[in-house]
Coordinates of C-alpha atoms in Angstrom, one line a residue:
F21 CA -3.8 -13.7 27.0
G22 CA -6.3 -15.5 24.9
L23 CA -4.3 -14.9 21.8
I24 CA -1.1 -16.2 23.5
R25 CA -2.9 -19.3 24.6
E26 CA -4.2 -19.9 21.1
V27 CA -0.7 -19.5 19.6
R28 CA 0.8 -21.9 22.1
R29 CA -2.0 -24.4 21.5
R30 CA -1.0 -24.6 17.8
K31 CA 2.5 -25.7 18.7
Y32 CA 4.4 -23.8 16.0
D33 CA 7.9 -24.9 15.2
W34 CA 9.0 -21.5 13.9
A35 CA 7.8 -18.0 14.9
L36 CA 8.8 -15.4 12.3
D37 CA 8.2 -11.9 13.6
F38 CA 8.2 -9.5 10.6
L39 CA 7.2 -6.5 12.8
S40 CA 9.4 -6.9 15.8
N41 CA 7.2 -4.5 17.9
G42 CA 6.1 -4.8 21.5
R43 CA 3.0 -6.9 20.8
T44 CA 4.6 -9.3 18.4
L45 CA 7.7 -9.6 20.6
T46 CA 5.4 -10.9 23.4
L47 CA 3.7 -13.3 21.0
S48 CA 7.0 -14.6 19.8
L49 CA 8.4 -15.0 23.4
F50 CA 5.4 -17.0 24.6
S51 CA 4.8 -18.9 21.3
G52 CA 6.7 -22.0 22.4
A53 CA 8.4 -22.2 19.0
K54 CA 11.9 -23.6 19.0
V55 CA 12.9 -21.1 16.3
R56 CA 12.0 -17.5 17.2
A57 CA 13.2 -15.2 14.4
G58 CA 13.1 -11.4 14.2
F59 CA 15.1 -8.4 13.2
D60 CA 18.2 -7.6 15.1
G61 CA 18.3 -4.8 17.7
H62 CA 19.2 -4.1 21.2
G63 CA 17.6 -4.9 24.6
I64 CA 14.7 -7.3 24.6
R65 CA 15.1 -8.5 21.0
K66 CA 18.3 -10.3 22.0
M67 CA 16.3 -12.0 24.8
V68 CA 13.3 -13.0 22.7
Y69 CA 14.8 -14.1 19.4
N70 CA 17.2 -16.9 19.1
H71 CA 17.7 -16.1 15.4
R72 CA 18.1 -12.5 14.4
A73 CA 18.5 -10.9 10.9
R74 CA 19.9 -7.6 9.8
T75 CA 18.2 -5.3 7.3
T76 CA 17.8 -1.6 6.5
D77 CA 14.9 0.8 6.1
Q78 CA 16.5 1.9 2.9
K79 CA 15.1 -1.2 1.3
Y80 CA 11.5 -1.8 0.1
L81 CA 9.5 -3.2 3.0
V82 CA 8.9 -6.5 1.3
E83 CA 12.6 -6.9 0.7
Q84 CA 13.2 -6.3 4.4
K85 CA 10.9 -9.2 5.2
L86 CA 12.7 -11.4 2.7
D87 CA 16.0 -10.6 4.5
L88 CA 14.5 -12.4 7.5
V89 CA 13.3 -15.4 5.5
S90 CA 16.5 -15.8 3.5
S91 CA 18.6 -15.6 6.7
L92 CA 16.9 -18.8 7.7
G93 CA 18.1 -20.5 4.5
V94 CA 14.9 -20.1 2.5
K95 CA 15.7 -19.2 -1.1
T96 CA 14.2 -15.8 -2.1
D97 CA 15.2 -14.5 -5.5
N98 CA 12.8 -11.6 -5.6
W99 CA 9.4 -10.4 -4.3
S100 CA 7.6 -10.6 -7.7
W101 CA 5.6 -13.8 -7.4
G102 CA 3.2 -13.4 -10.3
L103 CA 0.1 -13.3 -8.0
K104 CA -3.2 -13.5 -9.8
I105 CA -6.8 -13.3 -8.7
P106 CA -9.1 -16.1 -9.8
K107 CA -11.1 -15.0 -12.8
E108 CA -14.5 -15.9 -11.2
I109 CA -13.7 -13.5 -8.3
K110 CA -12.7 -10.8 -10.6
D111 CA -15.7 -11.2 -12.8
R112 CA -18.1 -11.2 -9.8
I113 CA -16.6 -8.1 -8.2
L114 CA -16.6 -6.2 -11.5
Q115 CA -20.2 -6.9 -12.0
M116 CA -21.0 -5.9 -8.4
A117 CA -19.1 -2.6 -8.9
G118 CA -20.6 -1.9 -12.3
A119 CA -17.2 -1.6 -13.8
V120 CA -17.3 -4.1 -16.7
G121 CA -15.9 -3.5 -20.1
R122 CA -14.1 -0.1 -19.7
K123 CA -10.6 1.0 -18.9
R124 CA -10.3 2.4 -15.4
I125 CA -7.9 4.2 -13.1
G126 CA -7.8 3.1 -9.5
I127 CA -7.8 5.9 -6.9
A128 CA -6.6 5.0 -3.4
C129 CA -6.0 8.4 -1.9
V130 CA -8.0 8.2 1.4
T131 CA -6.4 7.0 4.6
R132 CA -7.2 7.2 8.3
R133 CA -3.7 8.5 8.9
K134 CA -4.2 12.1 8.0
T135 CA -0.6 13.0 7.6
R136 CA -0.4 10.6 4.7
E137 CA -3.5 12.0 3.0
W138 CA -3.3 14.2 -0.1
L139 CA -5.8 17.1 -0.3
L140 CA -9.2 15.6 -1.3
D141 CA -10.0 18.6 -3.5
R142 CA -6.9 17.8 -5.6
V143 CA -7.8 14.1 -5.7
A144 CA -11.2 15.2 -7.1
E145 CA -9.6 17.5 -9.7
L146 CA -7.2 14.7 -10.7
S147 CA -10.1 12.3 -11.1
E148 CA -11.9 14.8 -13.4
K149 CA -8.8 14.8 -15.6
F150 CA -8.9 11.0 -16.0
L151 CA -12.6 11.1 -16.7
S152 CA -12.0 13.7 -19.4
Q153 CA -9.5 11.2 -21.0
G154 CA -12.3 8.6 -21.2
Y155 CA -11.2 6.5 -18.2
D156 CA -13.5 5.4 -15.4
V157 CA -12.3 6.3 -12.0
L158 CA -12.6 3.4 -9.5
F159 CA -12.2 4.2 -5.8
L160 CA -10.3 1.5 -3.8
W161 CA -11.1 1.7 -0.1
G162 CA -10.9 -0.3 3.1
P163 CA -12.5 -0.6 6.5
G164 CA -13.7 2.7 8.0
E165 CA -13.1 4.7 4.8
K166 CA -16.5 4.6 3.1
S167 CA -17.7 8.0 4.3
L168 CA -14.4 9.5 3.2
V169 CA -14.8 8.0 -0.3
D170 CA -18.4 9.1 -0.5
D171 CA -17.4 12.7 0.4
L172 CA -14.6 12.6 -2.2
A173 CA -16.9 11.2 -5.0
A174 CA -19.4 14.0 -4.2
K175 CA -16.8 16.6 -5.1
I176 CA -16.2 15.3 -8.6
R177 CA -17.9 16.9 -11.5
T178 CA -18.8 14.3 -14.0
A179 CA -21.0 16.3 -16.5
G180 CA -19.6 16.2 -20.0
K181 CA -16.8 13.8 -19.1
G182 CA -16.2 10.5 -21.0
G183 CA -15.8 8.3 -17.9
K184 CA -17.8 7.6 -14.8
V185 CA -17.0 7.4 -11.1
I186 CA -17.3 4.0 -9.5
V187 CA -17.5 3.6 -5.7
P188 CA -17.7 -0.2 -5.1
P189 CA -19.4 -1.7 -2.1
E190 CA -17.5 -3.0 0.9
T191 CA -15.1 -5.8 -0.2
T192 CA -13.0 -8.5 1.2
I193 CA -9.2 -8.0 0.8
V194 CA -9.2 -10.5 -2.1
E195 CA -12.1 -8.7 -3.8
L196 CA -10.2 -5.4 -3.3
A197 CA -7.1 -6.9 -4.9
A198 CA -9.3 -8.1 -7.7
L199 CA -10.5 -4.6 -8.4
A200 CA -7.0 -3.2 -8.2
E201 CA -5.8 -5.8 -10.7
T202 CA -8.3 -4.6 -13.3
C203 CA -6.9 -1.0 -13.3
E204 CA -4.6 0.5 -15.9
L205 CA -2.8 2.0 -12.9
V206 CA -3.5 3.0 -9.3
V207 CA -2.9 6.5 -8.0
A208 CA -2.5 6.4 -4.2
V209 CA -1.0 7.6 -1.0
D210 CA 1.0 5.2 1.2
N211 CA -1.7 2.7 2.1
G212 CA -2.9 -0.9 1.8
P213 CA -4.6 -0.8 -1.6
K214 CA -1.5 0.7 -3.2
N215 CA 0.6 -2.2 -1.9
L216 CA -2.0 -4.7 -3.1
A217 CA -1.7 -3.2 -6.6
A218 CA 2.1 -3.3 -6.5
A219 CA 2.0 -7.0 -5.4
L220 CA -0.2 -7.8 -8.4
G221 CA 2.0 -6.0 -10.9
V222 CA -0.2 -3.0 -11.4
P223 CA 1.7 0.2 -12.0
T224 CA 1.3 2.8 -9.3
V225 CA 1.8 6.5 -8.8
T226 CA 2.2 7.4 -5.1
V227 CA 2.1 10.8 -3.4
H228 CA 4.6 10.5 -0.6
G229 CA 5.0 12.8 2.4
P230 CA 5.9 11.7 5.9
T231 CA 6.9 8.1 5.0
N232 CA 10.1 6.8 3.5
P233 CA 9.5 5.8 -0.1
R234 CA 12.5 3.5 -0.1
S235 CA 10.7 1.4 2.5
F236 CA 7.2 1.8 1.2
N237 CA 7.5 1.9 -2.6
P238 CA 8.8 -0.7 -5.0
P239 CA 12.3 0.1 -6.4
D240 CA 11.1 0.1 -10.0
S241 CA 10.7 3.9 -10.5
A242 CA 9.4 3.6 -14.1
R243 CA 6.4 1.5 -13.1
H244 CA 6.1 2.9 -9.5
P245 CA 7.1 6.6 -9.6
I246 CA 6.6 8.7 -6.5
V247 CA 5.6 12.4 -6.3
R248 CA 6.8 14.5 -3.4
D249 CA 8.6 17.8 -2.5
D250 CA 12.2 16.7 -2.1
A251 CA 13.2 20.2 -1.1
L252 CA 11.3 20.1 2.2
H253 CA 13.6 19.9 5.3
C254 CA 11.0 17.7 7.0
I255 CA 10.2 15.3 4.1
A256 CA 9.9 11.6 5.2
C257 CA 9.7 12.7 8.9
G258 CA 7.9 9.5 9.9
L259 CA 5.5 11.4 12.2
N260 CA 1.7 10.8 12.5
Q261 CA 1.1 14.4 13.6
C262 CA 2.5 17.3 11.6
P263 CA 4.1 20.1 13.6
Y264 CA 4.0 22.4 10.6
Q265 CA 1.3 23.0 7.9
H266 CA 1.4 19.6 6.2
E267 CA 3.6 21.1 3.4
C268 CA 4.7 17.6 2.2
M269 CA 1.2 17.1 0.8
T270 CA 0.0 20.7 0.1
H271 CA 3.1 21.3 -2.1
V272 CA 2.1 18.4 -4.5
S273 CA 0.1 19.6 -7.4
V274 CA -2.5 17.9 -9.6
E275 CA -0.3 18.5 -12.6
Q276 CA 2.7 16.7 -11.1
V277 CA 0.6 13.6 -10.3
F278 CA -1.3 13.6 -13.6
S279 CA 2.0 13.9 -15.5
A280 CA 3.5 10.9 -13.7
A281 CA 0.4 8.9 -14.4
K282 CA 0.2 10.0 -18.1
N283 CA 3.8 8.9 -18.6
I284 CA 2.9 5.3 -17.6
L285 CA -0.3 5.3 -19.6
D286 CA 1.4 6.6 -22.7
R287 CA 4.1 3.9 -22.5
K288 CA 1.4 1.2 -22.2
V289 CA -0.3 2.6 -25.4
N290 CA 3.0 2.6 -27.3
V291 CA 4.1 -0.9 -26.3

């Protein structure tokens, strides 16, 4: 109730509910806003929202949100806004992470949602391939993921490799974005650091399993390819617990992901 009171105290004119779930529906309903906008649906949504927009989960999630904004008459040509991190923040975080002056690959393959996590042994093997190519490997991680990243970094054999493994300290979201922006590309699963990288124009390679890549991956397949087993009957199931053997992730090989990344890196060299 404290959050509801705080929202009402601020006397918003518009309440735009981009999630349209139980919690945000409640906040929208009691916000006091004259315009309460959300996504169309049945039941309670028709009661809560006095402005409803239609979209589809076959669009990139950002474009779904823009459907709501544009339905209110706000012009939205595309979602690429040329976001840039201030140079002073970027310089500071690179110094802090010990990542100055070298080309690096971002790795964002840990997640607290285990059904979305690629096998860590394979992430370690992939990292070794990048190290052998002379790239540093920079781990991008968020709250609650430090121990997972430390375990992953410990698996990587660095002897004789040209690059080094960098595990940065805990960062703010802006600092994490700054690190992502300095990478040649980011290899990820479906998680927050991957979406930060995409928003900043950094190429990504994403291992997809239970989530729908049309919703969670930018539509530019050349700069943002996905790797998954399309032949699986359960692919993109949307579940947070796997009733099988997690085949959507175990079927994805290191070579598949490295090949997708190499295609992007080779294009950048030849431009």
